[in-house]
Amino acid sequence: MAKKSSAQNIVMWILMILLIAGLGGFGIDSFLGSRATSIGQVGDRSIPAQTYANALQQEMNAYSQQTGEPITLARAQQLRIDESVRSQLIVQAALDNEAERIGISVGDEAVQEALVGIDAFQGPTGGFDRETYRFRLENSGQTPAQFEEELRRDTARSLLQTATAAGIETPENLRAALMQFYATPHSFDVFTLTEEMLPEPVADPSDDAVQAYYDANIERFTAPELREITYAWLTPEMVRDDVEVSDDAIRTLYEQRIDEYVQPERRLVERLVFGTEDEAQQALAQIEAGDTSFDALVEARGLTLDDVDLGDVSEAQLGAAGETVFALDEAGSVVGPLPSTLGPALFRMNAILNAQEVSFEEARDELRDELAADGARRLIADRREALDDLLAGGATLEDMADETEMQLGTISWSAESNEGVAAYTEFADAAATVTSDDFPELGGLSDGGLFALRLDAVIPPAPRPLDEVRDEVAAGAREQAVEAALMALGQDWSAELAANGTEAFGEAHQIAAESFEGVTRLDRIGQIPDEMMESLMTAEPGTPILNVGDGQALLALTGPVGEADPENPQTAQLMQSIDGQIGQALAQDVYTYFARALQAEAGISLDQNAINAVHANFR
């Protein structure tokens, strides 16, 4: 019987093993604790499930940081974030597969160089810290070996990507077209037509005209949504008198800030450092002979005055050069060569700042106010827990005002409110989002204060009564009438301007034109609206252009159009920008097509069950 039982056990275990193997073949990930390790592959390169999970989490976190709201997997799928992440990983896998196929790889030295340059792994000293490295990898669920292998692939992938996009340049015909559009210089003369030039004065609008303007522009005269809010608040200013500040504390703070209140004589100084003392001496001799200037020497070195400016310094701060520089008594004097921490230098003294001393008695009130304000903030912070407990226990805002130092108030709040408690961003944010179902909760203010609020009512946007805004409406209606009259006048004068030219037109109407030369689309002229500027850029020479707005009219006549000057610094900068942006866009397009070709050639397969298993961890 024993042998028979043993044989039966062996058969049973064989059947169990076969059953387990069969279930594994059907993708059962949870059986015996096994799990999916890959969501698919491109060619011979798999896409690890953990890599997909990390990348998806990273993109969801980035979205949350941008919007300020947490994001669920369902919302991420609505936004197709998961699809975007998989597409990126497929591209990476395709490049990895191709890099391995053609033998592109990087050595340990290159991996180490890339690793130590990652800011996230730097320690307190600013250099690579192995403990920080291990800690951050543990938090992300990776081992050093896994991360370094991924870094090796990233480096090889970047080599392949760089080689793909190398040599991409902006086509000459495209560059020329963009240069012609943006850098072609235009000229035009502009006349400003005002109400005083109208042949007849514009009368005040009638009641019917006022009503018509009010009806046509009702959105301008509509009051915003008002939220009737009751609030209780407590600020450091309200409890300031409860804070006692001792003379010893004031004296201690004064001593801590003695450098602010007692300052020695200082100088505004610039320093130009040279490689050798002989070079500095020759430069000084040129300045003294009048052959050059300190500014010219700075410019010749490829520097700016900001680069050599030391600001206001004391004699001690200048070290060995201090005594000589402080002996100068004329602003603009240059002295040297003198030693500095960077080498021999010339120093220019630009101004003398006299010694300053604020006595303890003079600073006393200022320091007391600061200590009192700080103490008031701490006092409020100490009382916050008790105030929180009162609200949590069911106290109303009115109870809070009766039983504590908090003060009660009401406000008809709108997005335009900016006085009193509404001036605090924290209060405004809460007021904009509070609902009638919300219970009052304590919130912090930027100055250390506290507040709680309750929404009592919401008054929808509504037009203000005409009688309430009549003066504003009448002014708008009259301006509209003035602009209509100026439009008619400008249209009448446009043909005359085109026929007679700027000079004759100006003499005939006793008005002067403002002339503009060499204006391109890269320029902005404040008094000319953008839509008028675009018309001036596209019109043929000799075309009148009219623009009416803000109670006046601008009447312009276009002049000759020049050729783009490649020697102009602005044009050269434009060419560089075009080459950079267009070249980058073309390189990205080439890279995209290359990656798609690699995917098509290698073949893509995705495991939806594995993808679903990854997604399950986000719920």
Coordinates of C-alpha atoms in Angstrom, one line a residue:
M1 CA 0.0 0.0 0.0
A2 CA 2.8 2.3 0.8
K3 CA 4.3 1.9 -2.7
K4 CA 1.0 2.5 -4.3
S5 CA 0.4 5.7 -2.3
S6 CA 3.9 6.9 -3.2
A7 CA 3.3 6.3 -6.9
Q8 CA 0.0 8.1 -6.7
N9 CA 1.7 11.2 -5.1
I10 CA 4.3 11.3 -7.8
V11 CA 1.6 11.2 -10.5
M12 CA -0.3 14.0 -8.7
W13 CA 2.8 16.2 -8.5
I14 CA 3.5 15.6 -12.3
L15 CA -0.1 16.6 -13.1
M16 CA 0.2 19.7 -10.9
I17 CA 3.4 20.8 -12.7
L18 CA 1.8 20.3 -16.1
L19 CA -1.2 22.3 -14.9
I20 CA 1.0 25.2 -13.7
A21 CA 3.0 25.2 -16.9
G22 CA -0.2 25.2 -19.0
L23 CA -1.7 28.1 -17.0
G24 CA 1.6 30.0 -17.3
G25 CA 1.3 29.6 -21.1
F26 CA -2.0 31.3 -21.0
G27 CA -0.5 34.4 -19.3
I28 CA -1.8 33.9 -15.7
D29 CA 0.4 36.4 -13.9
S30 CA -0.9 36.1 -10.4
F31 CA -0.5 32.3 -10.0
L32 CA 2.3 31.4 -7.6
G33 CA 3.2 35.0 -7.3
S34 CA 4.6 35.4 -10.9
R35 CA 4.0 38.7 -12.7
A36 CA 4.4 40.3 -16.2
T37 CA 7.8 41.7 -16.8
S38 CA 7.3 43.2 -20.3
I39 CA 4.5 45.0 -22.0
G40 CA 5.8 44.1 -25.4
Q41 CA 8.8 44.3 -27.7
V42 CA 10.2 45.9 -30.9
G43 CA 12.3 43.4 -32.8
D44 CA 14.5 41.8 -30.2
R45 CA 14.2 44.6 -27.6
S46 CA 11.5 44.2 -24.9
I47 CA 9.8 47.1 -23.1
P48 CA 10.0 46.3 -19.4
A49 CA 6.7 46.7 -17.5
Q50 CA 8.5 48.5 -14.7
T51 CA 9.9 51.0 -17.2
Y52 CA 6.4 51.6 -18.5
A53 CA 5.0 52.0 -15.0
N54 CA 7.8 54.5 -14.0
A55 CA 7.4 56.6 -17.2
L56 CA 3.6 56.7 -16.9
Q57 CA 3.8 57.8 -13.2
Q58 CA 6.3 60.5 -14.2
E59 CA 4.1 61.9 -16.9
M60 CA 1.0 61.8 -14.6
N61 CA 3.1 63.6 -11.9
A62 CA 4.2 66.3 -14.4
Y63 CA 0.6 66.9 -15.4
S64 CA -0.5 67.2 -11.8
Q65 CA 2.3 69.8 -11.2
Q66 CA 1.3 71.8 -14.2
T67 CA -2.4 71.9 -13.4
G68 CA -2.2 71.8 -9.6
E69 CA -4.7 68.9 -9.4
P70 CA -4.1 65.2 -8.8
I71 CA -4.8 63.0 -11.8
T72 CA -6.2 59.5 -11.9
L73 CA -5.4 56.8 -14.4
A74 CA -8.9 57.1 -15.9
R75 CA -8.3 60.8 -16.5
A76 CA -4.8 60.1 -17.9
Q77 CA -6.3 57.7 -20.4
Q78 CA -8.9 60.3 -21.4
L79 CA -6.0 62.6 -22.1
R80 CA -4.2 59.8 -23.9
I81 CA -1.2 60.2 -21.7
D82 CA -0.7 56.4 -21.5
E83 CA -0.7 56.2 -25.3
S84 CA 1.9 58.9 -25.5
V85 CA 4.1 57.1 -23.0
R86 CA 3.9 53.8 -24.9
S87 CA 4.7 55.6 -28.2
Q88 CA 7.8 57.1 -26.6
L89 CA 8.9 53.7 -25.2
I90 CA 8.3 52.0 -28.6
V91 CA 10.6 54.6 -30.3
Q92 CA 13.3 54.1 -27.7
A93 CA 13.0 50.3 -28.1
A94 CA 13.3 50.6 -31.8
L95 CA 16.4 52.7 -31.5
D96 CA 17.9 50.3 -29.0
N97 CA 17.2 47.4 -31.3
E98 CA 18.8 49.2 -34.2
A99 CA 21.8 50.3 -32.1
E100 CA 22.4 46.7 -31.0
R101 CA 21.9 45.4 -34.6
I102 CA 24.6 47.6 -36.0
G103 CA 26.9 47.4 -33.0
I104 CA 26.6 50.9 -31.5
S105 CA 27.7 50.7 -27.8
V106 CA 29.4 52.9 -25.2
G107 CA 32.0 51.9 -22.6
D108 CA 32.0 52.0 -18.8
E109 CA 33.9 55.3 -18.9
A110 CA 31.2 57.1 -20.8
V111 CA 28.5 55.7 -18.5
Q112 CA 30.4 56.9 -15.5
E113 CA 30.9 60.3 -17.0
A114 CA 27.2 60.6 -17.6
L115 CA 26.3 59.2 -14.2
V116 CA 28.4 61.7 -12.2
G117 CA 27.0 64.6 -14.1
I118 CA 23.3 63.9 -13.1
D119 CA 22.3 66.6 -10.6
A120 CA 19.8 64.4 -8.8
F121 CA 22.7 62.3 -7.5
Q122 CA 24.8 65.1 -6.1
G123 CA 25.4 65.3 -2.4
P124 CA 25.8 68.1 0.1
T125 CA 29.3 68.9 -1.3
G126 CA 28.0 69.4 -4.8
G127 CA 29.7 66.2 -6.2
F128 CA 28.4 62.7 -7.0
D129 CA 27.3 61.0 -3.8
R130 CA 26.9 57.2 -3.9
E131 CA 24.5 57.1 -0.9
T132 CA 22.2 59.7 -2.5
Y133 CA 22.5 57.6 -5.7
R134 CA 21.4 54.4 -4.0
F135 CA 18.6 56.2 -2.0
R136 CA 17.0 57.7 -5.1
L137 CA 17.2 54.5 -7.1
E138 CA 15.6 52.6 -4.2
N139 CA 12.7 55.1 -4.1
S140 CA 12.2 54.6 -7.9
G141 CA 12.3 50.8 -7.6
Q142 CA 15.5 50.4 -9.5
T143 CA 18.9 48.8 -8.8
P144 CA 22.2 50.5 -9.8
A145 CA 22.8 47.8 -12.3
Q146 CA 19.4 48.4 -14.0
F147 CA 19.9 52.1 -14.0
E148 CA 23.4 52.0 -15.4
E149 CA 22.3 49.6 -18.1
E150 CA 19.5 52.0 -19.0
L151 CA 22.0 54.9 -19.0
R152 CA 24.2 52.9 -21.4
R153 CA 21.3 52.4 -23.7
D154 CA 20.3 56.1 -23.5
T155 CA 23.8 57.1 -24.4
A156 CA 24.0 54.7 -27.4
R157 CA 20.5 55.8 -28.4
S158 CA 21.5 59.5 -28.4
L159 CA 24.5 58.7 -30.6
L160 CA 22.2 57.1 -33.1
Q161 CA 19.8 60.0 -32.9
T162 CA 22.6 62.5 -33.4
A163 CA 23.9 60.7 -36.4
T164 CA 20.5 60.5 -37.9
A165 CA 19.9 64.3 -37.7
A166 CA 23.5 65.4 -38.5
G167 CA 24.0 67.6 -41.4
I168 CA 20.4 68.8 -41.6
E169 CA 20.3 72.4 -42.8
T170 CA 17.6 75.0 -43.6
P171 CA 16.9 75.0 -47.4
E172 CA 18.2 78.2 -48.9
N173 CA 14.9 79.0 -50.7
L174 CA 13.0 78.7 -47.4
R175 CA 15.6 80.8 -45.6
A176 CA 15.4 83.5 -48.3
A177 CA 11.5 83.6 -48.2
L178 CA 11.5 84.0 -44.4
M179 CA 14.2 86.6 -44.5
Q180 CA 12.3 88.6 -47.1
F181 CA 9.1 88.4 -45.1
Y182 CA 10.6 89.4 -41.7
A183 CA 13.7 91.6 -42.6
T184 CA 12.6 93.6 -45.6
P185 CA 12.7 97.3 -44.6
H186 CA 9.6 99.5 -45.2
S187 CA 9.1 103.2 -45.0
F188 CA 5.9 105.2 -44.4
D189 CA 4.7 108.6 -43.2
V190 CA 1.9 108.8 -40.5
F191 CA -0.5 111.7 -39.9
T192 CA -2.5 111.8 -36.6
L193 CA -6.1 113.1 -37.1
T194 CA -7.9 114.3 -34.0
E195 CA -11.4 115.6 -33.2
E196 CA -10.2 119.2 -33.5
M197 CA -9.6 118.6 -37.3
L198 CA -13.2 117.7 -37.9
P199 CA -15.2 120.1 -40.1
E200 CA -18.0 120.2 -37.6
P201 CA -18.0 119.5 -33.8
V202 CA -19.5 116.3 -32.6
A203 CA -22.6 116.9 -30.4
D204 CA -23.3 115.1 -27.2
P205 CA -25.2 111.9 -27.8
S206 CA -29.0 111.9 -27.5
D207 CA -30.9 109.7 -25.1
D208 CA -31.6 107.3 -27.9
A209 CA -27.9 107.1 -28.9
V210 CA -27.0 106.5 -25.3
Q211 CA -29.5 103.7 -25.0
A212 CA -28.4 102.1 -28.3
Y213 CA -24.7 102.2 -27.1
Y214 CA -25.7 100.7 -23.8
D215 CA -27.6 97.9 -25.5
A216 CA -24.8 97.2 -28.0
N217 CA -22.1 97.0 -25.4
I218 CA -24.0 95.5 -22.5
E219 CA -21.1 93.3 -21.5
R220 CA -19.1 96.4 -20.6
F221 CA -21.7 97.4 -18.2
T222 CA -22.5 94.1 -16.6
A223 CA -21.5 93.6 -13.0
P224 CA -19.5 90.4 -12.3
E225 CA -20.7 87.6 -10.2
L226 CA -20.8 88.6 -6.6
R227 CA -20.3 86.1 -3.7
E228 CA -21.7 87.2 -0.4
I229 CA -19.2 85.9 2.1
T230 CA -19.0 86.1 5.9
Y231 CA -15.5 85.7 7.3
A232 CA -13.6 85.7 10.5
W233 CA -9.9 86.6 10.4
L234 CA -6.9 87.3 12.7
T235 CA -3.8 89.1 11.6
P236 CA -0.5 89.8 13.4
E237 CA -1.5 93.5 13.4
M238 CA -4.6 92.7 15.5
V239 CA -2.6 91.0 18.3
R240 CA 0.5 93.1 18.0
D241 CA -0.3 95.0 21.2
D242 CA -0.5 91.7 23.1
V243 CA 3.2 91.1 22.4
E244 CA 5.8 92.3 24.9
V245 CA 9.2 93.1 23.5
S246 CA 12.1 93.6 26.0
D247 CA 14.9 96.1 25.6
D248 CA 17.3 93.2 25.8
A249 CA 15.7 91.6 22.7
I250 CA 15.9 94.8 20.8
R251 CA 19.5 95.3 21.7
T252 CA 20.4 91.7 20.7
L253 CA 18.8 92.2 17.3
Y254 CA 20.6 95.5 16.8
E255 CA 23.9 93.8 17.6
Q256 CA 23.1 90.9 15.2
R257 CA 22.6 93.5 12.4
I258 CA 25.3 95.9 13.3
D259 CA 26.7 95.6 9.7
E260 CA 23.5 97.1 8.4
Y261 CA 23.5 100.0 10.8
V262 CA 27.2 100.8 11.1
Q263 CA 28.9 100.8 7.7
P264 CA 32.5 102.0 7.1
E265 CA 33.4 104.3 4.2
R266 CA 32.9 102.5 0.9
R267 CA 33.7 103.0 -2.8
L268 CA 32.0 102.0 -6.0
V269 CA 34.7 100.1 -7.8
E270 CA 35.3 98.3 -11.1
R271 CA 38.2 95.8 -11.5
L272 CA 39.8 94.6 -14.8
V273 CA 42.1 91.6 -14.3
F274 CA 45.1 90.9 -16.6
G275 CA 47.3 87.9 -17.1
T276 CA 50.5 89.5 -16.1
E277 CA 51.5 92.7 -14.3
D278 CA 53.3 93.9 -17.5
E279 CA 50.0 93.7 -19.5
A280 CA 48.2 95.7 -16.8
Q281 CA 51.0 98.3 -16.7
Q282 CA 50.9 98.7 -20.5
A283 CA 47.1 99.1 -20.4
L284 CA 47.4 101.8 -17.7
A285 CA 50.0 103.6 -19.8
Q286 CA 47.6 103.7 -22.7
I287 CA 44.9 105.1 -20.6
E288 CA 47.2 107.8 -19.1
A289 CA 48.4 108.7 -22.7
G290 CA 44.8 109.1 -23.8
D291 CA 45.2 106.3 -26.4
T292 CA 42.3 104.3 -24.9
S293 CA 39.9 104.3 -22.0
F294 CA 38.9 101.9 -19.2
D295 CA 35.6 101.2 -21.0
A296 CA 37.4 100.4 -24.3
L297 CA 39.7 98.0 -22.6
V298 CA 36.8 96.2 -21.0
E299 CA 35.0 95.9 -24.4
A300 CA 38.2 94.8 -26.1
R301 CA 38.4 91.8 -23.7
G302 CA 34.9 90.8 -24.7
L303 CA 33.5 91.8 -21.3
T304 CA 30.8 94.3 -20.2
L305 CA 30.9 96.8 -17.3
D306 CA 28.7 94.5 -15.4
D307 CA 31.4 91.8 -15.6
V308 CA 34.0 94.0 -13.9
D309 CA 31.7 95.8 -11.4
L310 CA 32.5 95.0 -7.8
G311 CA 29.7 97.2 -6.5
D312 CA 30.2 99.1 -3.3
V313 CA 33.1 97.7 -1.3
S314 CA 35.0 98.6 1.9
E315 CA 38.7 99.0 2.1
A316 CA 39.0 95.7 3.8
Q317 CA 37.1 93.9 1.1
L318 CA 39.7 95.0 -1.5
G319 CA 42.5 93.4 0.4
A320 CA 46.0 94.6 -0.6
A321 CA 44.5 97.0 -3.1
G322 CA 42.3 98.7 -0.6
E323 CA 44.6 101.4 0.7
T324 CA 45.6 102.6 -2.8
V325 CA 42.0 102.6 -4.1
F326 CA 40.7 104.4 -1.1
A327 CA 43.4 107.1 -1.4
L328 CA 41.7 108.2 -4.7
D329 CA 39.5 111.2 -4.3
E330 CA 38.3 111.8 -7.9
A331 CA 35.5 109.7 -9.4
G332 CA 36.6 107.9 -12.6
S333 CA 40.2 107.6 -11.5
V334 CA 42.1 104.5 -12.6
V335 CA 44.9 103.0 -10.6
G336 CA 47.1 99.9 -10.9
P337 CA 48.4 97.4 -11.4
L338 CA 47.3 96.2 -8.0
P339 CA 47.0 92.6 -6.6
S340 CA 43.7 90.9 -6.5
T341 CA 42.5 87.4 -5.8
L342 CA 42.4 86.8 -9.6
G343 CA 45.7 88.4 -10.5
P344 CA 47.1 91.8 -11.3
A345 CA 44.4 94.3 -12.1
L346 CA 43.4 97.9 -12.8
F347 CA 40.8 99.5 -10.5
R348 CA 38.5 102.3 -11.4
M349 CA 36.9 104.2 -8.5
N350 CA 33.5 105.6 -9.6
A351 CA 32.1 107.1 -6.4
I352 CA 32.8 107.7 -2.7
L353 CA 30.1 106.5 -0.2
N354 CA 30.6 108.1 3.2
A355 CA 30.5 106.1 6.4
Q356 CA 27.0 105.6 7.8
E357 CA 26.0 104.9 11.4
V358 CA 22.5 104.5 12.7
S359 CA 22.5 104.5 16.5
F360 CA 20.6 102.1 18.6
E361 CA 18.2 104.8 19.7
E362 CA 17.5 105.6 16.0
A363 CA 16.9 102.0 15.1
R364 CA 15.0 101.1 18.2
D365 CA 11.4 101.7 17.0
E366 CA 12.0 99.9 13.7
L367 CA 13.5 96.9 15.5
R368 CA 10.8 96.8 18.1
D369 CA 8.1 96.8 15.4
E370 CA 9.9 93.9 13.6
L371 CA 10.1 91.8 16.8
A372 CA 6.5 92.6 17.7
A373 CA 5.3 91.5 14.3
D374 CA 7.4 88.3 14.6
G375 CA 6.0 87.6 18.1
A376 CA 2.5 88.2 16.8
R377 CA 2.9 85.6 14.1
R378 CA 4.2 83.1 16.6
L379 CA 1.3 83.9 18.9
I380 CA -1.2 83.2 16.2
A381 CA 0.6 80.0 15.2
D382 CA 0.4 78.9 18.9
R383 CA -3.4 79.5 19.0
R384 CA -4.2 77.9 15.7
E385 CA -4.8 74.4 17.1
A386 CA -7.3 75.8 19.6
L387 CA -9.1 77.7 16.9
D388 CA -9.2 74.6 14.7
D389 CA -10.7 72.7 17.5
L390 CA -13.5 75.3 18.0
L391 CA -14.4 75.1 14.3
A392 CA -14.3 71.3 14.3
G393 CA -16.6 71.3 17.4
G394 CA -19.3 73.2 15.5
A395 CA -18.5 76.8 16.3
T396 CA -19.9 79.3 13.8
L397 CA -17.9 82.2 12.5
E398 CA -20.0 84.5 14.8
D399 CA -19.0 82.3 17.7
M400 CA -15.4 82.5 16.8
A401 CA -15.6 86.3 16.8
D402 CA -17.4 86.3 20.2
E403 CA -15.1 83.8 21.9
T404 CA -11.6 84.5 20.4
E405 CA -9.6 87.4 19.1
M406 CA -10.8 86.8 15.5
Q407 CA -12.8 89.6 13.9
L408 CA -16.0 89.1 12.0
G409 CA -16.6 90.7 8.6
T410 CA -18.7 90.4 5.4
I411 CA -17.8 91.1 1.8
S412 CA -19.5 91.1 -1.6
W413 CA -16.6 89.4 -3.2
S414 CA -15.8 89.3 -7.0
A415 CA -12.7 88.6 -9.0
E416 CA -12.1 92.4 -9.1
S417 CA -12.0 92.7 -5.3
N418 CA -8.6 93.7 -4.0
E419 CA -9.0 95.6 -0.7
G420 CA -8.9 94.5 2.9
V421 CA -9.0 90.8 3.4
A422 CA -9.6 90.4 -0.4
A423 CA -6.1 91.6 -1.1
Y424 CA -4.7 88.3 0.2
T425 CA -4.3 85.7 -2.5
E426 CA -5.1 82.9 -0.1
F427 CA -8.5 84.5 0.7
A428 CA -9.3 85.2 -2.9
D429 CA -8.5 81.6 -3.9
A430 CA -10.8 80.3 -1.2
A431 CA -13.6 82.8 -2.0
A432 CA -13.6 81.8 -5.6
T433 CA -14.0 78.1 -4.9
V434 CA -16.1 77.9 -1.7
T435 CA -19.6 76.4 -2.0
S436 CA -22.6 76.7 0.2
D437 CA -22.1 73.0 1.3
D438 CA -18.6 73.7 2.7
F439 CA -18.0 74.1 6.4
P440 CA -15.7 76.9 7.5
E441 CA -12.0 75.8 7.8
L442 CA -9.0 77.8 9.0
G443 CA -6.7 78.9 6.2
G444 CA -3.3 80.7 6.5
L445 CA -2.5 84.2 5.2
S446 CA 0.8 85.3 3.7
D447 CA 1.6 87.6 6.7
G448 CA 1.1 84.8 9.2
G449 CA -2.6 85.5 9.8
L450 CA -5.6 83.1 9.8
F451 CA -9.0 83.2 8.2
A452 CA -12.2 81.2 7.8
L453 CA -15.1 81.9 5.5
R454 CA -18.7 80.9 4.7
L455 CA -20.6 81.4 1.4
D456 CA -23.9 83.0 2.2
A457 CA -25.2 83.7 -1.4
V458 CA -24.2 84.0 -5.0
I459 CA -25.5 86.9 -7.1
P460 CA -25.2 86.0 -10.8
P461 CA -23.7 88.6 -13.2
A462 CA -26.3 91.2 -14.1
P463 CA -26.3 94.5 -16.2
R464 CA -25.9 97.6 -14.1
P465 CA -28.9 99.9 -14.5
L466 CA -28.4 102.5 -17.2
D467 CA -29.0 105.4 -14.7
E468 CA -26.1 104.1 -12.6
V469 CA -23.6 104.1 -15.5
R470 CA -25.1 106.8 -17.7
D471 CA -22.0 109.0 -17.6
E472 CA -19.7 106.2 -18.7
V473 CA -22.2 105.1 -21.4
A474 CA -22.5 108.7 -22.7
A475 CA -18.7 109.0 -22.9
G476 CA -18.5 105.8 -24.9
A477 CA -21.3 106.8 -27.2
R478 CA -19.7 110.1 -27.9
E479 CA -16.3 108.6 -28.5
Q480 CA -17.9 106.2 -31.0
A481 CA -19.5 109.2 -32.8
V482 CA -16.1 111.0 -32.9
E483 CA -14.4 107.9 -34.4
A484 CA -17.1 107.5 -37.0
A485 CA -16.6 111.2 -38.0
L486 CA -12.8 110.6 -38.1
M487 CA -13.3 107.5 -40.2
A488 CA -15.3 109.5 -42.7
L489 CA -12.7 112.3 -42.7
G490 CA -9.8 109.9 -43.1
Q491 CA -11.5 108.2 -46.0
D492 CA -12.0 111.5 -47.8
W493 CA -8.4 112.5 -47.2
S494 CA -6.9 109.1 -48.2
A495 CA -7.4 109.8 -51.9
E496 CA -5.9 113.2 -51.6
L497 CA -2.9 111.9 -49.7
A498 CA -2.3 109.2 -52.3
A499 CA -2.6 111.7 -55.2
N500 CA -0.6 114.6 -53.8
G501 CA 2.0 112.9 -51.5
T502 CA 3.0 113.5 -48.0
E503 CA 4.6 117.0 -48.3
A504 CA 1.8 118.6 -50.3
F505 CA -0.9 117.0 -48.2
G506 CA 0.7 118.2 -44.9
E507 CA 1.0 121.8 -46.2
A508 CA -2.6 121.8 -47.5
H509 CA -4.0 120.8 -44.1
Q510 CA -1.3 122.3 -41.9
I511 CA -0.4 119.1 -40.2
A512 CA 3.0 117.3 -39.9
A513 CA 3.7 113.7 -40.6
E514 CA 5.9 111.4 -38.5
S515 CA 8.3 109.6 -40.9
F516 CA 9.5 106.0 -40.3
E517 CA 12.4 104.4 -42.3
G518 CA 13.8 100.9 -42.3
V519 CA 10.9 99.3 -40.3
T520 CA 10.7 95.5 -40.5
R521 CA 8.2 93.0 -39.0
L522 CA 10.7 92.5 -36.2
D523 CA 10.2 96.1 -35.0
R524 CA 7.4 97.3 -32.8
I525 CA 6.2 100.9 -32.9
G526 CA 4.1 101.7 -29.8
Q527 CA 1.7 104.2 -31.4
I528 CA 0.9 102.0 -34.4
P529 CA -1.6 99.2 -33.7
D530 CA -0.5 95.7 -34.8
E531 CA -3.3 95.4 -37.4
M532 CA -2.3 98.7 -39.0
M533 CA 1.4 97.6 -39.0
E534 CA 0.6 94.4 -40.8
S535 CA -1.3 96.5 -43.5
L536 CA 1.7 98.8 -43.8
M537 CA 4.0 95.8 -44.3
T538 CA 1.8 94.2 -47.1
A539 CA 0.7 97.3 -49.0
E540 CA 2.3 98.5 -52.2
P541 CA 4.3 101.8 -52.1
G542 CA 2.0 104.8 -52.4
T543 CA -1.0 103.1 -50.7
P544 CA -2.9 105.1 -48.0
I545 CA -3.7 103.1 -44.8
L546 CA -6.3 104.3 -42.3
N547 CA -6.8 103.1 -38.7
V548 CA -9.3 104.6 -36.2
G549 CA -9.4 103.9 -32.5
D550 CA -9.1 105.4 -29.1
G551 CA -10.7 108.6 -30.3
Q552 CA -8.2 109.4 -33.0
A553 CA -7.3 108.3 -36.6
L554 CA -3.9 107.4 -38.0
L555 CA -3.6 108.0 -41.8
A556 CA -0.4 106.7 -43.3
L557 CA 1.2 106.6 -46.8
T558 CA 3.5 103.8 -47.6
G559 CA 6.9 104.5 -49.2
P560 CA 9.6 102.6 -50.9
V561 CA 10.5 99.1 -49.8
G562 CA 14.2 98.1 -49.5
E563 CA 16.1 94.9 -49.5
A564 CA 17.0 92.9 -46.4
D565 CA 20.5 93.8 -45.2
P566 CA 22.5 90.6 -44.2
E567 CA 25.1 92.8 -42.5
N568 CA 22.5 94.3 -40.1
P569 CA 23.0 92.7 -36.6
Q570 CA 19.3 92.3 -36.3
T571 CA 19.1 90.5 -39.6
A572 CA 22.1 88.3 -38.8
Q573 CA 20.4 87.3 -35.5
L574 CA 17.2 86.5 -37.5
M575 CA 19.1 84.3 -39.8
Q576 CA 20.7 82.4 -36.9
S577 CA 17.2 82.0 -35.3
I578 CA 15.7 80.7 -38.6
D579 CA 18.6 78.2 -39.1
G580 CA 18.2 77.1 -35.5
Q581 CA 14.5 76.6 -35.4
I582 CA 13.9 75.3 -38.9
G583 CA 17.0 73.1 -38.7
Q584 CA 15.8 71.7 -35.4
A585 CA 12.3 71.1 -36.8
L586 CA 13.6 69.3 -39.9
A587 CA 16.0 67.2 -37.9
Q588 CA 13.1 66.2 -35.6
D589 CA 11.1 65.2 -38.7
V590 CA 13.9 63.2 -40.1
Y591 CA 14.4 61.5 -36.7
T592 CA 10.7 60.7 -36.5
Y593 CA 10.6 59.2 -40.0
F594 CA 13.7 57.2 -39.2
A595 CA 12.2 55.9 -35.9
R596 CA 9.0 54.9 -37.7
A597 CA 10.9 53.0 -40.4
L598 CA 12.8 51.1 -37.7
Q599 CA 9.6 50.2 -36.0
A600 CA 8.1 48.9 -39.2
E601 CA 11.2 47.0 -40.1
A602 CA 11.6 45.4 -36.7
G603 CA 8.0 44.8 -35.9
I604 CA 6.0 45.8 -32.9
S605 CA 4.1 43.5 -30.5
L606 CA 2.3 44.7 -27.3
D607 CA 0.9 42.5 -24.5
Q608 CA -2.5 44.1 -23.5
N609 CA -2.8 41.8 -20.5
A610 CA 0.6 43.1 -19.2
I611 CA -0.4 46.7 -19.9
N612 CA -3.7 46.1 -18.0
A613 CA -1.7 44.6 -15.1
V614 CA 0.5 47.7 -14.9
H615 CA -2.6 49.9 -15.0
A616 CA -4.2 47.9 -12.2
N617 CA -1.4 49.2 -9.8
F618 CA -2.5 52.8 -10.4
R619 CA -6.1 52.3 -9.2

